[in-house]
């Protein structure tokens, strides 16, 4: 087959093809052949002439790193407003859950999101997606959960759906009305849980989300309430995610195992028994170390989780409260420095495991023949360097479905 585009003389080509024991393939002096939106050849050394025709475009990469387009598998992407006014409270030591209980936090963003029009949300979110693209991210999971009524949740999810067509980054949508109890249900969380359950069929009917997620946390939703919502969601054909063990270890991870959720997310305070539950249920641990960094909380015990044989993804958690940053490269750098993950584990966590965390591993997440040509080029001499030199954007260029969509 003839290629439209060939990237060649690639210093380091991280294909993210999975090898044994959490290793991934990294090729020296590699090439990628692309036709249309797909990869048709991956190898090392000289590019076989069978890929070349008179109008094949050649791009020489040289001493840089090429990886699959990064996947940010946990974000609260679409929201109104910002919360810099709470930042100084947090620095002075007021706990995250206390700010929420006092009507701030998620509830403050709730107000701003309800006040925003669909167009406002789209315009604001476009800016975040542009940052993400420039950081090498080509697929992003986006949760709702700042509307907290059927109509307002639909507005957020509609914004996500439209944004999928308005810019190059692909979005995977998650319904998360169980993010907090809205003020109109204050003191009646049980009733709000019933309300969320009633929303599910409508969201499904409108095809607005593939996943359902619940914030299972002390003072937010209990394990029993989470079980009610997630069981119903599963019955309706949603894939499941759960925010678990972020601040207090409640048992949300056991529920994830029991319901065979795709991911359990955060896990800063997960116990050994919780890790066992993830392993048994084949649940991916989606870790968000930039949230620990920003809230000055514990980091998830990534080494223990990895050594137990659980698959790990890394993501930003981008949201206006606990992690106001779209920077997945920074997350990778903290993944190395604070979660003590190896370079291969970090790249795996934001490529093929990120893809698995959003059930897209058949199409994206690795550079293999037949997969979509979502490719990030980083201006670094090797993969380790990218994790070592932190706080700057290393992206040189980004290809989405075979098309150049960003060039520094
Ligand atoms: O993942 N934990 C719940 N939700 C977000 C925070 C959302 C917010 O503070 O607005 C999180 O940390
Ligand atoms: Fe989150």
Short mmCIF file of C-alpha atoms and ligand atoms in Angstrom, two decimals:
data_model
loop_
_atom_site.label_atom_id
_atom_site.label_comp_id
_atom_site.label_asym_id
_atom_site.label_seq_id
_atom_site.Cartn_x
_atom_site.Cartn_y
_atom_site.Cartn_z
CA UNK A 1 0.00 0.00 0.00
CA UNK A 2 1.26 3.52 -0.83
CA UNK A 3 1.56 6.16 1.86
CA UNK A 4 0.41 9.79 1.70
CA UNK A 5 2.78 10.75 4.48
CA UNK A 6 5.95 9.24 5.89
CA UNK A 7 7.68 10.37 9.09
CA UNK A 8 11.21 9.01 8.96
CA UNK A 9 14.59 9.11 10.71
CA UNK A 10 12.71 9.31 14.01
CA UNK A 11 15.26 9.48 16.86
CA UNK A 12 12.96 7.65 19.28
CA UNK A 13 9.63 6.21 18.23
CA UNK A 14 7.46 5.24 21.18
CA UNK A 15 4.89 3.00 19.52
CA UNK A 16 3.30 2.03 22.88
CA UNK A 17 2.77 -1.47 21.51
CA UNK A 18 2.47 -3.50 24.68
CA UNK A 19 5.27 -5.88 25.56
CA UNK A 20 5.54 -8.11 28.60
CA UNK A 21 5.40 -6.81 32.18
CA UNK A 22 4.27 -3.26 31.60
CA UNK A 23 6.93 -2.59 28.97
CA UNK A 24 6.12 -0.83 25.73
CA UNK A 25 7.98 -0.81 22.44
CA UNK A 26 10.40 2.06 21.81
CA UNK A 27 12.20 2.00 18.46
CA UNK A 28 15.40 3.86 17.55
CA UNK A 29 15.63 5.33 14.04
CA UNK A 30 12.04 4.50 13.24
CA UNK A 31 9.56 5.43 10.54
CA UNK A 32 5.77 5.68 10.27
CA UNK A 33 3.84 5.34 7.03
CA UNK A 34 0.36 6.88 6.91
CA UNK A 35 -2.45 6.65 4.40
CA UNK A 36 -5.54 8.77 4.93
CA UNK A 37 -6.27 8.66 8.64
CA UNK A 38 -4.54 5.33 9.30
CA UNK A 39 -1.10 3.95 10.00
CA UNK A 40 -0.03 1.48 7.30
CA UNK A 41 3.58 0.88 8.29
CA UNK A 42 5.83 1.05 11.36
CA UNK A 43 9.46 0.02 11.39
CA UNK A 44 13.10 0.99 11.71
CA UNK A 45 15.85 1.96 9.30
CA UNK A 46 15.24 2.60 5.62
CA UNK A 47 11.62 3.15 4.56
CA UNK A 48 10.55 0.26 2.25
CA UNK A 49 9.94 1.50 -1.32
CA UNK A 50 6.60 -0.35 -1.32
CA UNK A 51 5.18 2.59 0.69
CA UNK A 52 6.45 5.29 -1.67
CA UNK A 53 4.77 6.87 -4.66
CA UNK A 54 5.49 10.06 -6.58
CA UNK A 55 3.44 12.32 -4.31
CA UNK A 56 4.22 10.78 -0.91
CA UNK A 57 5.09 13.55 1.52
CA UNK A 58 8.23 12.97 3.60
CA UNK A 59 8.89 14.57 7.00
CA UNK A 60 12.30 14.01 8.53
CA UNK A 61 11.99 14.02 12.33
CA UNK A 62 15.63 13.70 13.44
CA UNK A 63 16.64 13.83 17.10
CA UNK A 64 13.12 14.05 18.56
CA UNK A 65 10.61 11.74 20.21
CA UNK A 66 7.43 10.59 18.48
CA UNK A 67 4.61 9.02 20.46
CA UNK A 68 0.93 8.24 20.01
CA UNK A 69 -1.19 11.36 20.51
CA UNK A 70 -1.68 11.61 24.27
CA UNK A 71 -4.97 10.59 25.87
CA UNK A 72 -6.27 12.59 28.84
CA UNK A 73 -8.70 10.06 30.32
CA UNK A 74 -10.22 12.10 33.18
CA UNK A 75 -11.28 15.73 32.95
CA UNK A 76 -14.14 17.99 33.98
CA UNK A 77 -13.57 19.88 30.77
CA UNK A 78 -16.79 21.83 30.18
CA UNK A 79 -17.69 24.31 32.90
CA UNK A 80 -18.44 27.96 33.48
CA UNK A 81 -16.32 30.39 35.48
CA UNK A 82 -13.20 29.85 37.57
CA UNK A 83 -12.40 29.65 41.29
CA UNK A 84 -9.27 31.67 41.93
CA UNK A 85 -11.11 33.25 44.90
CA UNK A 86 -10.99 29.87 46.69
CA UNK A 87 -7.32 29.34 45.99
CA UNK A 88 -6.11 31.52 48.85
CA UNK A 89 -8.52 29.75 51.26
CA UNK A 90 -7.01 26.43 50.22
CA UNK A 91 -3.49 27.74 50.72
CA UNK A 92 -4.46 28.88 54.21
CA UNK A 93 -5.50 25.30 54.90
CA UNK A 94 -9.31 25.23 54.54
CA UNK A 95 -9.99 21.61 53.40
CA UNK A 96 -11.44 20.88 49.95
CA UNK A 97 -14.49 19.08 51.35
CA UNK A 98 -15.14 21.92 53.83
CA UNK A 99 -15.28 24.50 51.02
CA UNK A 100 -17.76 22.23 49.21
CA UNK A 101 -19.90 21.74 52.34
CA UNK A 102 -20.07 25.54 52.74
CA UNK A 103 -21.59 25.90 49.26
CA UNK A 104 -18.35 26.73 47.45
CA UNK A 105 -16.26 24.37 45.34
CA UNK A 106 -18.27 22.34 42.85
CA UNK A 107 -21.40 24.31 43.86
CA UNK A 108 -19.76 27.61 42.95
CA UNK A 109 -18.94 26.23 39.48
CA UNK A 110 -22.50 24.89 39.32
CA UNK A 111 -23.81 28.44 39.50
CA UNK A 112 -21.42 29.74 36.84
CA UNK A 113 -22.18 26.79 34.54
CA UNK A 114 -25.94 27.19 34.90
CA UNK A 115 -25.60 30.89 34.07
CA UNK A 116 -23.51 30.21 30.96
CA UNK A 117 -25.17 29.70 27.59
CA UNK A 118 -24.29 26.75 25.36
CA UNK A 119 -22.27 29.16 23.19
CA UNK A 120 -20.40 30.53 26.22
CA UNK A 121 -19.45 27.01 27.29
CA UNK A 122 -18.27 26.12 23.80
CA UNK A 123 -16.14 29.26 23.43
CA UNK A 124 -14.52 28.84 26.85
CA UNK A 125 -13.84 25.13 26.35
CA UNK A 126 -12.33 25.65 22.89
CA UNK A 127 -9.52 27.56 24.56
CA UNK A 128 -8.76 24.65 26.93
CA UNK A 129 -8.83 22.18 24.06
CA UNK A 130 -6.38 24.34 22.14
CA UNK A 131 -3.95 24.22 25.10
CA UNK A 132 -4.40 20.46 25.26
CA UNK A 133 -3.75 20.00 21.55
CA UNK A 134 -0.62 22.13 21.82
CA UNK A 135 0.53 19.82 24.63
CA UNK A 136 0.23 16.78 22.34
CA UNK A 137 -3.18 15.58 23.53
CA UNK A 138 -5.47 14.21 20.81
CA UNK A 139 -8.23 12.51 22.87
CA UNK A 140 -9.91 13.80 26.02
CA UNK A 141 -12.55 12.34 28.30
CA UNK A 142 -15.02 15.01 29.47
CA UNK A 143 -17.39 14.63 32.39
CA UNK A 144 -20.58 16.56 33.02
CA UNK A 145 -21.53 17.31 36.62
CA UNK A 146 -21.76 21.08 36.89
CA UNK A 147 -25.38 21.24 35.74
CA UNK A 148 -26.99 18.82 38.21
CA UNK A 149 -30.46 18.95 36.66
CA UNK A 150 -31.54 17.13 33.51
CA UNK A 151 -31.73 20.29 31.42
CA UNK A 152 -28.41 21.71 32.65
CA UNK A 153 -26.56 18.40 32.36
CA UNK A 154 -27.84 18.11 28.79
CA UNK A 155 -26.45 21.58 28.05
CA UNK A 156 -22.99 20.55 29.25
CA UNK A 157 -23.13 17.26 27.32
CA UNK A 158 -24.39 18.99 24.19
CA UNK A 159 -21.43 21.35 24.39
CA UNK A 160 -19.12 18.32 24.52
CA UNK A 161 -20.86 16.70 21.57
CA UNK A 162 -20.62 19.86 19.44
CA UNK A 163 -17.00 20.49 20.41
CA UNK A 164 -16.12 17.09 19.01
CA UNK A 165 -16.81 18.56 15.57
CA UNK A 166 -15.49 22.09 16.12
CA UNK A 167 -11.80 21.38 16.73
CA UNK A 168 -9.32 18.49 16.26
CA UNK A 169 -9.25 16.84 19.71
CA UNK A 170 -11.63 13.84 20.04
CA UNK A 171 -13.91 13.87 23.07
CA UNK A 172 -15.31 10.94 25.03
CA UNK A 173 -18.33 11.91 27.07
CA UNK A 174 -19.16 10.89 30.65
CA UNK A 175 -22.42 11.63 32.47
CA UNK A 176 -21.65 12.66 36.05
CA UNK A 177 -24.74 14.28 37.54
CA UNK A 178 -23.68 12.48 40.74
CA UNK A 179 -20.89 15.00 41.27
CA UNK A 180 -22.58 16.86 44.16
CA UNK A 181 -26.06 17.38 45.56
CA UNK A 182 -27.42 20.65 44.11
CA UNK A 183 -28.74 23.35 46.50
CA UNK A 184 -32.38 22.64 45.62
CA UNK A 185 -31.91 19.12 47.09
CA UNK A 186 -29.85 20.24 50.10
CA UNK A 187 -30.21 17.70 52.92
CA UNK A 188 -32.08 15.34 50.58
CA UNK A 189 -29.25 13.51 48.83
CA UNK A 190 -31.31 10.29 48.71
CA UNK A 191 -33.96 12.06 46.64
CA UNK A 192 -31.33 13.58 44.37
CA UNK A 193 -29.93 10.08 43.77
CA UNK A 194 -33.39 9.02 42.54
CA UNK A 195 -33.41 12.11 40.32
CA UNK A 196 -30.05 11.15 38.77
CA UNK A 197 -31.37 7.64 38.13
CA UNK A 198 -34.34 9.19 36.32
CA UNK A 199 -31.99 11.23 34.09
CA UNK A 200 -30.09 8.17 32.86
CA UNK A 201 -32.55 6.88 30.22
CA UNK A 202 -32.87 10.36 28.66
CA UNK A 203 -29.08 10.77 28.42
CA UNK A 204 -28.88 7.32 26.85
CA UNK A 205 -31.72 8.01 24.43
CA UNK A 206 -30.03 11.21 23.24
CA UNK A 207 -26.72 9.38 22.99
CA UNK A 208 -24.99 12.09 25.02
CA UNK A 209 -22.60 9.95 27.05
CA UNK A 210 -20.84 6.62 26.86
CA UNK A 211 -19.76 6.48 30.51
CA UNK A 212 -21.40 7.15 33.86
CA UNK A 213 -19.32 8.31 36.84
CA UNK A 214 -20.08 9.02 40.52
CA UNK A 215 -18.11 11.03 43.11
CA UNK A 216 -18.08 8.39 45.86
CA UNK A 217 -16.73 10.36 48.79
CA UNK A 218 -17.48 11.18 52.40
CA UNK A 219 -20.21 13.82 52.51
CA UNK A 220 -20.83 13.53 48.75
CA UNK A 221 -22.26 10.12 47.65
CA UNK A 222 -22.00 6.99 49.79
CA UNK A 223 -21.06 3.56 48.44
CA UNK A 224 -24.73 2.52 48.61
CA UNK A 225 -25.86 5.61 46.68
CA UNK A 226 -23.07 5.09 44.15
CA UNK A 227 -24.08 1.43 43.74
CA UNK A 228 -27.69 2.45 43.01
CA UNK A 229 -26.70 4.88 40.27
CA UNK A 230 -23.96 2.81 38.68
CA UNK A 231 -25.99 -0.43 38.67
CA UNK A 232 -28.82 1.31 36.86
CA UNK A 233 -26.35 2.90 34.43
CA UNK A 234 -24.81 -0.48 33.72
CA UNK A 235 -28.23 -1.98 33.09
CA UNK A 236 -28.86 0.78 30.50
CA UNK A 237 -25.58 0.05 28.72
CA UNK A 238 -23.29 2.78 30.07
CA UNK A 239 -19.66 1.91 30.78
CA UNK A 240 -18.70 2.77 34.34
CA UNK A 241 -16.17 5.00 36.06
CA UNK A 242 -15.98 6.00 39.71
CA UNK A 243 -14.20 8.74 41.66
CA UNK A 244 -12.97 6.70 44.62
CA UNK A 245 -10.58 7.01 47.55
CA UNK A 246 -9.73 10.64 46.73
CA UNK A 247 -9.94 12.06 50.25
CA UNK A 248 -11.44 9.33 52.45
CA UNK A 249 -11.27 5.60 51.75
CA UNK A 250 -14.96 4.62 51.64
CA UNK A 251 -15.01 1.42 49.62
CA UNK A 252 -15.76 2.86 46.18
CA UNK A 253 -12.94 0.75 44.79
CA UNK A 254 -14.63 -2.45 45.96
CA UNK A 255 -17.76 -1.28 44.20
CA UNK A 256 -15.70 -0.65 41.05
CA UNK A 257 -14.46 -4.25 41.21
CA UNK A 258 -17.92 -5.62 41.92
CA UNK A 259 -19.55 -3.77 38.98
CA UNK A 260 -16.52 -4.23 36.71
CA UNK A 261 -16.10 -0.54 36.13
CA UNK A 262 -13.63 0.35 33.39
CA UNK A 263 -11.73 2.67 35.75
CA UNK A 264 -11.50 3.74 39.36
CA UNK A 265 -10.11 7.27 39.49
CA UNK A 266 -7.97 9.26 41.96
CA UNK A 267 -7.12 6.54 44.55
CA UNK A 268 -4.93 8.81 46.66
CA UNK A 269 -5.85 6.93 49.84
CA UNK A 270 -6.47 3.44 48.42
CA UNK A 271 -5.78 0.52 50.81
CA UNK A 272 -4.04 -2.80 50.04
CA UNK A 273 -7.43 -4.47 50.09
CA UNK A 274 -8.72 -1.86 47.64
CA UNK A 275 -5.82 -2.58 45.27
CA UNK A 276 -6.75 -6.29 45.44
CA UNK A 277 -10.36 -5.42 44.50
CA UNK A 278 -9.18 -3.51 41.41
CA UNK A 279 -6.96 -6.40 40.40
CA UNK A 280 -9.78 -8.93 40.79
CA UNK A 281 -12.28 -6.81 38.85
CA UNK A 282 -9.71 -5.99 36.13
CA UNK A 283 -10.33 -2.28 36.78
CA UNK A 284 -7.85 0.31 35.48
CA UNK A 285 -6.43 2.67 38.12
CA UNK A 286 -6.66 6.19 36.69
CA UNK A 287 -4.32 8.38 38.74
CA UNK A 288 -4.38 12.20 38.84
CA UNK A 289 -1.24 13.42 40.58
CA UNK A 290 -1.64 17.08 39.59
CA UNK A 291 -4.68 17.13 41.90
CA UNK A 292 -2.54 15.86 44.80
CA UNK A 293 0.02 18.50 43.89
CA UNK A 294 -2.52 21.31 43.81
CA UNK A 295 -4.49 20.27 46.92
CA UNK A 296 -1.29 19.29 48.75
CA UNK A 297 -2.82 15.88 49.42
CA UNK A 298 -1.15 12.45 49.38
CA UNK A 299 -0.06 10.96 46.08
CA UNK A 300 -1.68 7.66 45.06
CA UNK A 301 0.56 4.67 45.86
CA UNK A 302 1.33 4.06 42.20
CA UNK A 303 4.21 1.64 42.75
CA UNK A 304 2.09 -0.62 44.95
CA UNK A 305 -0.73 -0.49 42.41
CA UNK A 306 1.59 -1.30 39.51
CA UNK A 307 3.36 -4.06 41.40
CA UNK A 308 0.00 -5.66 42.19
CA UNK A 309 -0.46 -6.02 38.42
CA UNK A 310 -3.16 -3.36 38.03
CA UNK A 311 -3.04 -1.29 34.82
CA UNK A 312 -2.42 2.43 35.45
CA UNK A 313 -3.54 5.45 33.44
CA UNK A 314 -2.51 9.04 34.22
CA UNK A 315 -4.72 12.05 33.55
CA UNK A 316 -5.07 15.71 34.47
CA UNK A 317 -8.48 15.87 36.22
CA UNK A 318 -8.63 19.32 34.61
CA UNK A 319 -11.36 21.23 36.50
CA UNK A 320 -11.71 24.72 38.01
CA UNK A 321 -11.24 23.56 41.62
CA UNK A 322 -8.92 20.71 42.49
CA UNK A 323 -6.83 20.93 39.30
CA UNK A 324 -7.04 24.09 37.22
CA UNK A 325 -4.51 22.89 34.65
CA UNK A 326 -4.83 21.22 31.25
CA UNK A 327 -1.18 20.20 31.30
CA UNK A 328 -0.86 16.44 30.80
CA UNK A 329 2.90 16.80 30.25
CA UNK A 330 3.16 18.20 33.77
CA UNK A 331 1.14 15.21 35.04
CA UNK A 332 3.63 12.91 33.31
CA UNK A 333 6.49 14.74 34.99
CA UNK A 334 4.88 14.37 38.45
CA UNK A 335 4.11 10.76 37.57
CA UNK A 336 7.84 10.20 37.30
CA UNK A 337 9.02 12.45 40.14
CA UNK A 338 6.37 11.71 42.78
CA UNK A 339 4.59 8.51 41.76
CA UNK A 340 8.02 7.05 40.92
CA UNK A 341 6.77 5.56 37.69
CA UNK A 342 9.32 4.56 35.08
CA UNK A 343 9.49 6.38 31.75
CA UNK A 344 7.81 3.47 29.99
CA UNK A 345 5.08 3.26 32.64
CA UNK A 346 4.39 6.98 32.29
CA UNK A 347 4.13 6.90 28.49
CA UNK A 348 2.03 3.76 28.66
CA UNK A 349 -0.29 5.50 31.14
CA UNK A 350 -1.05 8.41 28.79
CA UNK A 351 -1.18 6.44 25.54
CA UNK A 352 -2.44 2.86 25.37
CA UNK A 353 -3.73 2.73 28.95
CA UNK A 354 -5.38 6.12 28.54
CA UNK A 355 -7.08 4.67 25.46
CA UNK A 356 -8.21 1.63 27.46
CA UNK A 357 -9.57 3.94 30.17
CA UNK A 358 -11.94 5.41 27.55
CA UNK A 359 -12.55 2.10 25.72
CA UNK A 360 -10.76 3.28 22.56
CA UNK A 361 -7.78 0.91 22.60
CA UNK A 362 -8.78 -0.71 19.30
CA UNK A 363 -8.56 2.63 17.44
CA UNK A 364 -5.97 4.75 19.24
CA UNK A 365 -3.32 4.73 21.98
CA UNK A 366 -0.54 3.01 20.07
CA UNK A 367 1.19 3.43 16.73
CA UNK A 368 0.42 0.12 15.06
CA UNK A 369 -0.75 -0.81 11.59
CA UNK A 370 -4.49 -0.25 11.25
CA UNK A 371 -4.75 2.30 14.03
CA UNK A 372 -5.67 5.95 13.62
CA UNK A 373 -2.70 8.21 12.86
CA UNK A 374 -2.90 10.37 16.03
CA UNK A 375 0.71 11.33 16.58
CA UNK A 376 2.63 13.70 18.85
CA UNK A 377 6.17 14.86 18.06
CA UNK A 378 8.17 16.18 21.02
CA UNK A 379 11.29 18.28 20.67
CA UNK A 380 13.31 16.28 23.20
CA UNK A 381 16.32 14.03 22.59
CA UNK A 382 14.78 11.03 24.37
CA UNK A 383 11.74 9.99 26.40
CA UNK A 384 13.45 10.34 29.82
CA UNK A 385 14.38 13.91 28.99
CA UNK A 386 10.72 14.80 28.56
CA UNK A 387 9.97 13.77 32.17
CA UNK A 388 13.10 15.37 33.56
CA UNK A 389 12.80 18.84 32.02
CA UNK A 390 9.54 19.87 33.64
CA UNK A 391 7.13 22.78 33.40
CA UNK A 392 7.61 23.62 29.73
CA UNK A 393 5.72 22.44 26.68
CA UNK A 394 7.89 20.08 24.63
CA UNK A 395 5.51 19.66 21.69
CA UNK A 396 6.95 20.17 18.22
CA UNK A 397 3.91 19.10 16.17
CA UNK A 398 0.73 17.07 16.33
CA UNK A 399 -1.06 14.96 13.72
CA UNK A 400 -4.71 14.03 14.15
CA UNK A 401 -6.09 11.26 11.94
CA UNK A 402 -3.15 11.73 9.58
CA UNK A 403 -3.47 15.53 9.29
CA UNK A 404 -1.00 18.06 10.68
CA UNK A 405 -3.07 20.05 13.21
CA UNK A 406 -0.38 21.81 15.19
CA UNK A 407 3.16 22.91 14.41
CA UNK A 408 5.17 25.06 16.76
O1 LIG B 1 -12.02 15.11 40.44
N1 LIG B 1 -13.58 15.11 42.94
C1 LIG B 1 -14.53 15.56 42.33
N2 LIG B 1 -14.46 16.30 41.26
C2 LIG B 1 -13.29 16.98 40.86
C3 LIG B 1 -13.23 18.32 41.41
C4 LIG B 1 -14.25 19.16 40.83
C5 LIG B 1 -14.24 20.55 41.36
O2 LIG B 1 -13.64 20.83 42.41
O3 LIG B 1 -14.87 21.37 40.67
C6 LIG B 1 -12.08 16.14 41.09
O4 LIG B 1 -11.19 16.47 41.87
FE1 LIG B 2 -12.32 14.31 38.84
#
